[in-house]
XYZ file of C-alpha atoms in Angstrom:
620
model
C 3.775 -32.330 -11.774
C 5.487 -32.748 -15.227
C 4.993 -30.259 -18.328
C 4.677 -31.929 -21.535
C 4.181 -30.291 -25.101
C 2.362 -32.186 -27.569
C 2.473 -31.515 -31.584
C 0.683 -28.269 -32.548
C -2.666 -28.307 -33.890
C -2.198 -27.033 -37.370
C -4.413 -26.146 -40.424
C -4.698 -29.470 -42.258
C -7.255 -32.124 -43.583
C -8.193 -35.301 -41.405
C -6.667 -38.420 -42.959
C -9.042 -41.489 -43.333
C -8.297 -43.184 -40.034
C -8.957 -40.071 -38.250
C -12.306 -39.612 -40.202
C -13.243 -43.298 -38.749
C -12.464 -42.807 -35.527
C -14.384 -39.686 -35.270
C -17.410 -41.325 -36.767
C -16.870 -44.247 -34.507
C -17.044 -41.473 -31.230
C -19.688 -40.122 -32.516
C -22.101 -43.125 -33.253
C -21.058 -44.561 -29.710
C -21.785 -41.188 -28.061
C -25.403 -41.253 -29.798
C -26.161 -44.668 -28.673
C -24.902 -43.646 -24.999
C -27.129 -40.784 -24.857
C -30.191 -42.745 -26.371
C -29.707 -45.633 -24.188
C -29.587 -43.038 -21.251
C -32.926 -41.645 -21.964
C -34.832 -38.288 -20.443
C -31.425 -37.435 -18.168
C -31.843 -33.678 -18.907
C -30.843 -32.015 -15.629
C -33.697 -29.533 -15.790
C -37.379 -29.619 -17.012
C -38.050 -29.065 -20.730
C -34.130 -29.124 -21.694
C -32.752 -30.551 -24.255
C -30.767 -33.968 -22.789
C -28.205 -33.339 -25.250
C -27.221 -30.014 -23.702
C -25.304 -29.889 -20.878
C -25.496 -26.890 -18.220
C -22.738 -24.388 -18.411
C -21.685 -21.164 -16.522
C -19.237 -18.316 -17.405
C -17.941 -15.928 -14.647
C -16.254 -12.484 -14.592
C -13.828 -12.752 -11.843
C -13.711 -9.170 -10.182
C -10.717 -7.169 -8.879
C -11.965 -5.256 -5.960
C -13.190 -6.753 -2.646
C -14.514 -4.005 -0.713
C -18.007 -2.107 -1.770
C -17.424 1.462 -0.010
C -15.088 4.385 -1.606
C -12.571 2.546 -4.007
C -11.880 2.123 -7.322
C -14.334 -0.992 -8.251
C -12.709 -1.999 -11.406
C -14.811 -4.488 -12.772
C -12.111 -7.084 -14.759
C -12.364 -7.140 -18.601
C -16.234 -8.037 -19.508
C -15.520 -7.560 -23.514
C -12.465 -10.164 -23.173
C -15.134 -12.547 -22.080
C -18.083 -11.601 -24.344
C -15.650 -11.941 -27.128
C -14.316 -15.199 -25.985
C -18.049 -16.505 -25.756
C -19.085 -15.516 -28.944
C -18.467 -18.583 -31.195
C -19.494 -21.288 -28.665
C -22.554 -19.318 -28.001
C -23.470 -18.851 -31.851
C -22.809 -22.742 -32.290
C -24.761 -23.655 -29.226
C -27.778 -21.245 -30.119
C -27.861 -23.068 -33.563
C -27.927 -26.363 -32.204
C -30.686 -25.646 -29.757
C -32.786 -24.131 -32.808
C -32.609 -26.858 -35.689
C -32.617 -29.732 -32.545
C -30.678 -33.286 -32.945
C -29.359 -34.074 -36.384
C -30.409 -37.016 -38.154
C -27.156 -38.670 -38.014
C -24.348 -38.357 -35.263
C -23.304 -34.628 -35.193
C -19.925 -33.767 -33.752
C -22.500 -30.764 -32.067
C -24.894 -33.618 -30.864
C -23.686 -32.910 -27.431
C -23.141 -29.433 -26.502
C -23.373 -26.476 -23.661
C -26.510 -24.834 -23.213
C -26.449 -21.077 -23.525
C -29.989 -20.961 -23.865
C -31.393 -18.691 -26.955
C -30.405 -15.253 -28.037
C -32.278 -12.077 -26.146
C -34.966 -10.648 -28.370
C -35.078 -6.735 -28.859
C -37.165 -5.675 -26.259
C -35.063 -7.524 -23.621
C -32.269 -5.817 -24.911
C -33.674 -2.541 -24.795
C -34.810 -3.189 -21.279
C -32.103 -4.940 -19.310
C -29.432 -2.257 -18.976
C -28.976 -2.945 -15.429
C -27.378 -5.552 -13.110
C -27.764 -8.832 -13.686
C -30.473 -10.767 -11.568
C -31.884 -14.148 -11.073
C -30.273 -17.458 -10.983
C -28.691 -18.716 -13.986
C -30.348 -21.936 -13.622
C -33.254 -20.327 -14.573
C -32.402 -17.810 -17.529
C -33.515 -19.060 -21.001
C -31.114 -16.216 -22.796
C -27.494 -16.286 -23.322
C -27.443 -12.923 -21.557
C -28.361 -14.442 -18.093
C -25.249 -17.235 -18.172
C -22.669 -15.032 -17.060
C -22.068 -14.743 -13.346
C -20.898 -10.833 -12.893
C -20.318 -9.777 -9.283
C -18.255 -6.864 -9.719
C -17.006 -7.232 -6.296
C -15.257 -10.158 -4.764
C -16.850 -10.594 -0.795
C -18.988 -12.490 1.414
C -22.364 -11.480 -0.293
C -20.728 -12.383 -3.935
C -19.231 -15.616 -2.460
C -22.713 -16.670 -1.427
C -24.405 -15.829 -4.397
C -21.747 -17.697 -6.398
C -22.359 -20.754 -4.146
C -26.129 -20.349 -4.975
C -25.643 -20.205 -8.615
C -23.521 -23.314 -8.489
C -25.721 -25.599 -6.587
C -29.005 -24.632 -8.705
C -27.285 -25.023 -11.979
C -24.710 -27.705 -11.571
C -22.691 -26.838 -14.496
C -20.489 -29.572 -16.261
C -18.045 -26.676 -17.120
C -17.520 -23.456 -14.915
C -15.410 -20.895 -17.561
C -14.074 -18.114 -15.596
C -12.352 -14.909 -17.207
C -9.730 -12.822 -15.264
C -7.090 -10.314 -15.511
C -3.929 -10.495 -13.573
C -5.460 -8.762 -10.568
C -8.385 -10.956 -10.165
C -6.404 -14.229 -10.380
C -6.338 -14.921 -6.726
C -10.117 -14.685 -6.553
C -10.325 -16.945 -9.634
C -8.508 -19.515 -7.935
C -11.012 -19.129 -4.933
C -14.059 -19.399 -7.240
C -12.628 -22.447 -9.065
C -12.221 -23.789 -5.521
C -15.831 -23.307 -4.865
C -16.896 -25.260 -7.813
C -15.059 -28.108 -6.992
C -16.400 -27.797 -3.525
C -19.908 -27.611 -4.115
C -20.345 -29.556 -7.881
C -17.750 -32.248 -7.919
C -17.014 -33.128 -11.262
C -17.210 -29.846 -12.718
C -14.782 -28.808 -15.411
C -13.221 -25.473 -14.339
C -11.480 -23.515 -17.626
C -9.561 -20.212 -17.038
C -8.908 -17.819 -19.478
C -8.530 -13.873 -20.165
C -6.016 -11.730 -19.842
C -4.011 -13.077 -17.339
C -3.871 -16.538 -19.287
C -2.916 -14.517 -22.217
C 0.163 -12.799 -20.312
C 1.650 -15.921 -18.857
C 1.496 -18.604 -21.292
C 3.208 -18.960 -24.148
C 4.445 -21.319 -26.901
C 7.983 -21.118 -28.556
C 7.543 -22.269 -32.102
C 11.103 -22.209 -33.219
C 12.091 -24.549 -29.899
C 8.956 -26.098 -29.532
C 8.973 -25.299 -25.826
C 6.363 -23.834 -23.575
C 7.163 -20.322 -21.971
C 5.210 -20.305 -18.408
C 5.401 -16.909 -16.222
C 5.962 -17.701 -12.058
C 2.580 -16.237 -11.761
C 0.657 -18.423 -14.024
C -2.616 -20.745 -13.274
C -0.370 -23.431 -14.691
C 2.898 -22.823 -12.581
C 1.152 -22.055 -9.442
C -0.763 -25.441 -9.006
C 2.096 -27.014 -10.392
C 4.653 -26.098 -7.555
C 2.024 -26.337 -4.750
C 1.132 -22.596 -4.295
C -2.592 -23.168 -5.278
C -4.525 -26.086 -5.326
C -5.337 -28.381 -8.326
C -8.897 -26.744 -8.853
C -8.491 -25.980 -12.714
C -8.711 -27.925 -15.109
C -7.892 -25.779 -18.540
C -6.111 -22.779 -19.337
C -6.659 -21.056 -22.521
C -4.552 -18.543 -23.549
C -4.735 -16.447 -27.064
C -7.305 -16.318 -29.602
C -10.003 -16.946 -26.901
C -13.139 -17.208 -29.255
C -11.960 -20.284 -31.876
C -9.906 -21.887 -29.036
C -12.884 -21.820 -26.403
C -15.064 -23.287 -29.303
C -12.485 -25.932 -30.183
C -11.964 -26.830 -26.337
C -15.995 -27.102 -25.363
C -16.479 -29.108 -28.708
C -13.870 -31.614 -27.588
C -15.800 -31.425 -24.273
C -18.785 -32.501 -25.744
C -17.512 -35.368 -27.753
C -16.551 -37.450 -24.588
C -18.897 -36.197 -22.069
C -21.222 -38.241 -20.451
C -25.228 -38.160 -19.762
C -25.989 -36.160 -16.552
C -23.619 -34.814 -14.026
C -20.662 -37.266 -14.058
C -16.650 -35.867 -14.178
C -15.129 -35.547 -17.611
C -11.749 -36.748 -17.667
C -9.308 -34.043 -18.550
C -7.241 -36.920 -20.318
C -9.985 -37.691 -23.049
C -10.779 -34.393 -23.717
C -7.045 -33.616 -24.530
C -7.169 -36.780 -26.759
C -10.063 -35.513 -28.367
C -8.871 -31.994 -29.356
C -7.222 -33.373 -32.512
C -10.040 -35.021 -33.924
C -12.328 -31.825 -33.209
C -9.719 -29.746 -34.698
C -9.168 -31.474 -38.124
C -13.361 -31.958 -38.301
C -13.676 -28.862 -40.574
C -10.869 -29.330 -42.443
C -9.196 -26.173 -41.033
C -8.062 -25.293 -37.680
C -8.719 -21.614 -36.378
C -6.905 -19.783 -33.887
C -3.707 -18.906 -32.292
C -2.499 -19.863 -28.709
C -2.239 -22.517 -26.571
C -4.479 -24.800 -24.282
C -3.358 -26.175 -20.935
C -5.018 -29.116 -19.594
C -4.096 -30.171 -15.685
C -4.370 -33.573 -14.807
C -3.258 -35.171 -11.322
C 0.304 -35.941 -12.814
C 0.921 -33.746 -15.771
C 0.629 -30.551 -17.355
C -0.109 -30.761 -20.772
C 0.386 -27.974 -23.263
C -1.056 -28.115 -26.712
C -0.306 -25.550 -29.140
C -3.000 -24.493 -31.516
C -1.342 -22.883 -34.858
C -4.161 -22.561 -37.174
C -5.532 -19.451 -39.327
C -6.066 -16.448 -37.581
C -9.522 -14.711 -37.715
C -10.188 -10.890 -37.644
C -13.200 -9.715 -35.698
C -15.101 -9.408 -39.140
C -15.260 -13.036 -39.097
C -17.033 -13.697 -35.668
C -20.020 -12.641 -34.372
C -20.083 -9.100 -32.490
C -19.119 -9.782 -28.850
C -23.025 -8.357 -27.655
C -24.420 -10.634 -30.180
C -25.255 -12.445 -27.080
C -25.287 -9.961 -24.368
C -26.993 -6.586 -23.219
C -25.258 -3.659 -23.129
C -25.343 -2.569 -19.194
C -22.693 -0.193 -18.635
C -23.197 3.606 -18.383
C -20.544 6.066 -18.780
C -20.979 9.713 -17.021
C -18.748 11.220 -19.712
C -21.288 10.632 -22.125
C -24.528 12.583 -21.270
C -26.033 13.470 -24.647
C -29.048 10.844 -24.515
C -30.168 12.123 -20.777
C -31.475 8.852 -19.871
C -29.977 8.410 -16.790
C -28.097 10.432 -14.107
C -25.295 7.804 -14.333
C -24.929 8.683 -17.831
C -25.438 7.313 -21.573
C -25.896 3.535 -21.768
C -22.476 2.417 -23.227
C -21.271 -0.090 -25.256
C -17.565 -0.876 -25.548
C -15.953 -1.983 -29.093
C -12.571 -2.494 -30.204
C -10.553 -2.476 -33.265
C -7.249 -3.741 -32.441
C -6.052 -6.878 -30.768
C -2.867 -5.126 -29.253
C -1.062 -1.491 -29.079
C 1.368 -0.962 -32.139
C 3.507 0.699 -29.786
C 5.952 -0.394 -27.153
C 5.820 1.182 -24.354
C 7.680 -0.248 -21.584
C 4.954 -0.549 -18.884
C 1.968 -1.995 -21.372
C 0.891 -5.338 -21.359
C -1.541 -4.701 -24.462
C 2.008 -3.652 -26.435
C 2.287 -5.970 -29.520
C 5.753 -7.068 -28.379
C 3.736 -8.608 -25.221
C 0.934 -9.840 -26.894
C 2.397 -11.005 -30.416
C -0.875 -10.380 -31.786
C -2.000 -8.727 -34.778
C -4.911 -6.175 -35.388
C -8.638 -7.275 -34.970
C -10.061 -5.503 -37.753
C -8.113 -4.950 -40.844
C -7.992 -1.520 -41.845
C -10.650 -1.912 -44.815
C -12.941 -2.964 -42.386
C -14.086 0.395 -41.128
C -17.502 0.124 -42.764
C -18.061 -3.288 -40.824
C -17.500 -1.558 -37.752
C -19.890 1.319 -38.461
C -22.473 -1.488 -39.347
C -21.806 -2.826 -35.744
C -22.495 0.655 -34.347
C -26.246 0.711 -36.032
C -26.973 -2.673 -34.694
C -26.183 -1.431 -31.324
C -28.392 1.498 -31.677
C -31.011 -0.832 -32.570
C -30.506 -2.750 -29.416
C -30.756 0.374 -26.994
C -27.155 1.408 -26.799
C -26.700 5.343 -26.681
C -22.961 5.652 -27.143
C -19.787 3.806 -27.571
C -16.205 4.116 -26.275
C -13.099 2.361 -28.282
C -11.305 0.591 -25.950
C -8.344 0.457 -28.260
C -4.902 1.368 -26.751
C -4.978 3.774 -29.980
C -7.857 3.964 -32.165
C -7.366 2.390 -35.269
C -3.587 1.801 -34.429
C -3.415 5.782 -34.785
C -3.864 5.173 -38.906
C -5.387 8.496 -39.860
C -6.594 7.085 -43.016
C -8.658 4.430 -41.493
C -10.084 7.131 -38.925
C -11.182 9.249 -41.786
C -12.608 6.438 -43.441
C -14.455 4.998 -40.638
C -15.935 8.493 -39.728
C -17.125 8.585 -43.719
C -18.974 5.195 -43.156
C -20.567 6.457 -40.308
C -21.667 9.730 -41.655
C -23.308 8.127 -44.442
C -25.263 5.809 -41.903
C -26.080 8.789 -39.992
C -27.816 10.435 -42.593
C -30.203 7.889 -43.259
C -30.484 6.608 -39.613
C -32.132 9.301 -37.469
C -31.580 6.952 -34.341
C -27.594 7.694 -34.940
C -27.776 11.408 -34.752
C -28.324 11.469 -31.014
C -25.527 8.794 -30.750
C -22.048 9.935 -29.041
C -18.784 8.000 -29.031
C -15.258 8.365 -27.612
C -11.940 6.785 -28.519
C -7.991 6.658 -27.258
C -5.139 8.521 -28.942
C -1.756 9.490 -28.358
C 0.069 12.797 -28.072
C 1.996 11.587 -30.872
C -0.660 10.434 -33.002
C -2.216 13.654 -32.706
C 0.668 15.431 -33.295
C 1.706 14.021 -36.776
C 3.209 16.620 -38.369
C 3.530 14.823 -41.413
C 0.170 14.169 -41.998
C -1.531 17.598 -39.986
C -3.944 18.122 -42.785
C -5.368 14.336 -42.744
C -5.092 14.529 -38.749
C -7.398 17.752 -38.962
C -9.707 16.528 -41.309
C -10.068 13.749 -39.303
C -10.831 15.337 -35.947
C -13.493 17.575 -37.952
C -15.119 14.375 -38.781
C -15.085 12.518 -35.980
C -16.504 15.766 -33.894
C -19.321 15.600 -37.097
C -20.283 12.151 -36.697
C -20.545 12.168 -32.814
C -17.218 12.051 -30.952
C -17.568 14.002 -27.982
C -14.391 12.572 -26.002
C -10.981 11.403 -26.675
C -8.766 9.743 -23.747
C -5.160 10.337 -23.809
C -2.760 8.320 -21.655
C -0.211 11.430 -20.739
C 1.648 8.731 -17.981
C 3.830 11.555 -16.663
C 4.586 15.318 -17.249
C 8.309 15.024 -16.113
C 10.804 15.078 -18.650
C 13.126 12.438 -16.961
C 10.469 9.976 -16.538
C 9.260 10.414 -20.115
C 12.532 9.929 -21.762
C 12.692 6.364 -20.613
C 8.797 5.014 -21.289
C 9.462 4.005 -24.957
C 6.074 5.740 -25.680
C 5.262 6.367 -29.397
C 7.863 9.829 -28.602
C 8.958 11.164 -32.251
C 12.454 11.188 -31.609
C 12.928 13.992 -34.707
C 10.629 16.102 -32.516
C 12.806 17.555 -29.692
C 10.010 19.525 -28.017
C 9.546 19.057 -24.631
C 7.164 16.812 -23.320
C 5.201 19.019 -21.125
C 4.463 21.617 -24.457
C 3.796 18.609 -26.853
C 1.034 17.489 -24.300
C -0.583 20.860 -24.166
C -0.594 21.063 -27.928
C -2.232 18.017 -28.412
C -4.872 18.799 -25.652
C -5.586 22.068 -27.477
C -5.791 20.732 -30.795
C -8.454 18.215 -29.598
C -10.550 20.905 -27.990
C -10.077 23.197 -30.847
C -12.186 20.242 -32.652
C -14.635 20.219 -29.733
C -13.957 17.219 -28.451
C -13.467 16.738 -24.579
C -10.122 15.064 -23.527
C -9.916 12.793 -20.427
C -6.583 11.399 -19.127
C -5.052 8.576 -17.547
C -1.485 9.347 -15.566
C 0.882 6.920 -14.463
C 2.796 6.867 -11.673
C 6.005 4.550 -10.672
C 7.589 4.780 -13.677
C 11.680 4.651 -14.376
C 13.159 8.033 -13.089
C 10.095 8.814 -10.795
C 10.686 10.292 -7.363
C 8.829 12.522 -5.032
C 9.963 15.447 -7.151
C 8.638 14.424 -10.328
C 5.513 13.233 -8.714
C 5.073 16.881 -7.481
C 5.839 17.947 -10.741
C 3.523 15.552 -12.719
C 0.310 16.870 -10.022
C 1.087 20.350 -10.719
C 1.308 20.179 -14.283
C -1.846 18.073 -14.722
C -3.617 20.783 -12.431
C -2.813 23.607 -14.815
C -3.870 21.571 -17.824
C -7.454 21.435 -15.783
C -7.310 24.990 -14.775
C -7.121 26.041 -18.330
C -9.997 23.533 -19.536
C -7.860 21.092 -21.661
C -8.734 18.009 -19.281
C -12.163 17.243 -18.384
C -11.386 13.767 -16.441
C -7.433 13.165 -15.006
C -7.292 9.259 -13.643
C -4.314 8.394 -11.374
C -3.013 5.222 -11.541
C 0.165 3.355 -9.944
C 2.242 1.468 -12.023
C 1.797 -2.197 -11.485
C 3.981 -4.961 -13.012
C 2.496 -7.349 -16.153
C 4.148 -10.476 -17.052
C 6.040 -9.969 -20.136
C 6.244 -5.851 -19.880
C 10.045 -4.563 -20.698
C 9.559 -2.530 -17.450
C 8.678 -5.796 -15.465
C 11.822 -7.356 -16.567
C 14.171 -4.520 -16.253
C 12.717 -4.298 -12.258
C 13.719 -7.802 -12.272
C 9.956 -8.766 -11.019
C 9.831 -12.119 -12.231
C 8.072 -13.426 -9.405
C 5.109 -11.625 -9.082
C 2.267 -12.624 -6.610
C -0.940 -12.679 -8.279
C -2.240 -15.749 -6.267
C -1.825 -15.272 -2.538
C -5.121 -14.785 -0.922
C -4.550 -11.383 0.449
C -7.121 -8.726 1.099
C -5.985 -5.624 -0.350
C -6.016 -2.340 1.690
C -5.888 1.426 1.375
C -3.754 3.195 0.006
C -3.707 0.514 -3.035
C -7.250 0.129 -3.282
C -7.685 3.866 -4.614
C -6.116 2.898 -7.535
C -7.331 0.028 -10.417
C -4.942 -2.995 -9.838
C -2.658 -1.834 -7.870
C -1.671 -4.544 -4.848
C 1.212 -4.001 -2.402
C 2.960 -6.966 -3.884
C 2.844 -6.062 -7.641
C 3.347 -2.345 -7.802
C 6.334 0.041 -8.744
C 9.300 -0.830 -6.826
C 10.291 2.867 -7.032
C 7.241 3.915 -4.638
C 6.948 3.495 -1.022
C 3.340 3.450 0.819
C 3.845 7.030 1.981
C 4.406 8.018 -1.956
C 1.324 6.150 -2.752
C -0.800 7.856 0.205
C 0.951 11.260 -1.331
C -0.455 10.669 -4.654
C -4.049 9.692 -3.641
C -4.211 12.522 -1.299
C -2.481 15.249 -3.382
C -4.411 14.414 -6.723
C -7.790 14.535 -4.992
C -6.627 18.118 -3.876
C -4.985 19.687 -6.598
C -7.625 18.328 -9.307
C -10.442 18.241 -7.415
C -13.893 16.767 -8.809
C -11.809 16.397 -12.308
C -9.962 13.433 -10.722
C -12.059 10.080 -11.574
C -14.096 8.743 -8.823
C -14.732 5.488 -7.719
C -18.341 5.695 -9.023
C -17.167 7.148 -12.563
C -14.451 4.138 -12.902
C -16.740 1.792 -11.899
C -19.277 2.947 -14.528
C -16.862 2.156 -17.380
C -16.491 -1.667 -17.345
C -19.424 -3.612 -19.095
């Protein structure tokens, strides 16, 4: 299979020839559907709307004892926001008088009402084919085993989607390929589109050389060289929401009535027409189409969109997660119903191991620093929908910008004063040790921490990574070089500072970084234990370094061929950690080390170590 890179789709107005070609296609398509008559695949369905299904690809394969990492629900929700908004609007207004680009569109149903949102706090249930709400159009198994597989097949057969959308992190990619195979088997002609963080990490376009940069573990490459069957039709990487909307509008432009196949080649040819239709192309990234003989990469170099310009990721979905660290609402022993929010697309720092680092993702902030009030308003909306808490999943809250944090807290405080429902609302965020210990802005830091506590922040999560100085000197974390303090003392000071502002602290600990050995492992486990003994940590999460495509440590360790595609079932001790698989964990750790980390941290940290149950509750 050859690889072809097409000219980029860039912001531009369509020329007269392109306008005429699009008009001719729209007229022809309207006539085609009119001649087909009542071809709706389901009763009471608009015949121009085609069935669609989205699936959150899980990571875990066992239901007992292990950490059930759910994948990345918010990545999927965000990516679906624009196409769902367009589909809901099309369903509400009906068919336009004149042929329109949005005549044929995916059928996402209607937005759930407030009563539904407040009631639907548990796992999804019922067939997607019977759901008339946007919230019901996601298959979300959390575990990939025989039970989930059979449920997935049932959904496919009942809905017969024209398009299946799969969102996957790298650790779930092997199961995404299996789900794609099942779709091709049980719904012949179904287009399979794969996106999510694995695609973002493995598919790039080099604008300077106009070439593709594909990791060996990318979906495109594993299909091109025969390591996986050709069961994926499109891969979307980059700004998921505008790119997916563009792709599905192109599918709608060439789709035919009923359940017939939609040729990938025709969709690829329709992309430039759709991109130019509105006068300006949105989003930056790549759309790759896989035909029988060719992988075609279409770069999209449109205008960047920030989160304030997009619908809320929860506009179409109920808040389902419960986070045991938030208990103020008291509505469930599993913890408060918790929304997940983001203020960034990428971390501004350059840790060697992190796939969210800006040098890996090459993406700007999600919200502009001036849009703190918009974020606060979204919290009000979430509370109206029955949300009791929120956790900001940013690697660093507002990028560590203390002015933005202060502004956000002031905006939230003003809203709390007039909205009684906000007064019991609690929230948490992620910070770093050096952001908290910013000596130059100490006064601003303490003022912000006070405001955070006053506006309902009860929890901060900090990546400690290691307590061994010989490990931390290699990490490239936001370590202030002008500050010669030992890392252990800095961690203790940062945690004490946060606790003094009446905010609890949880931590992630990462084993397997450069400089790691059994002595540094023991040192870290003991020092974290001392922090727990002194009441400075309420939760500690042990993790094993997992190689991600594009990170500095992956390159430094020579791990350019990461097996994220083989159909191997995971096993202990790897299943006791998020994302850990034998083929992709740190080469500095052997299996005995990983068993030791699991057992020693459980013994020393006790109940403060995160459990499978608490980890599973964090996800959607």
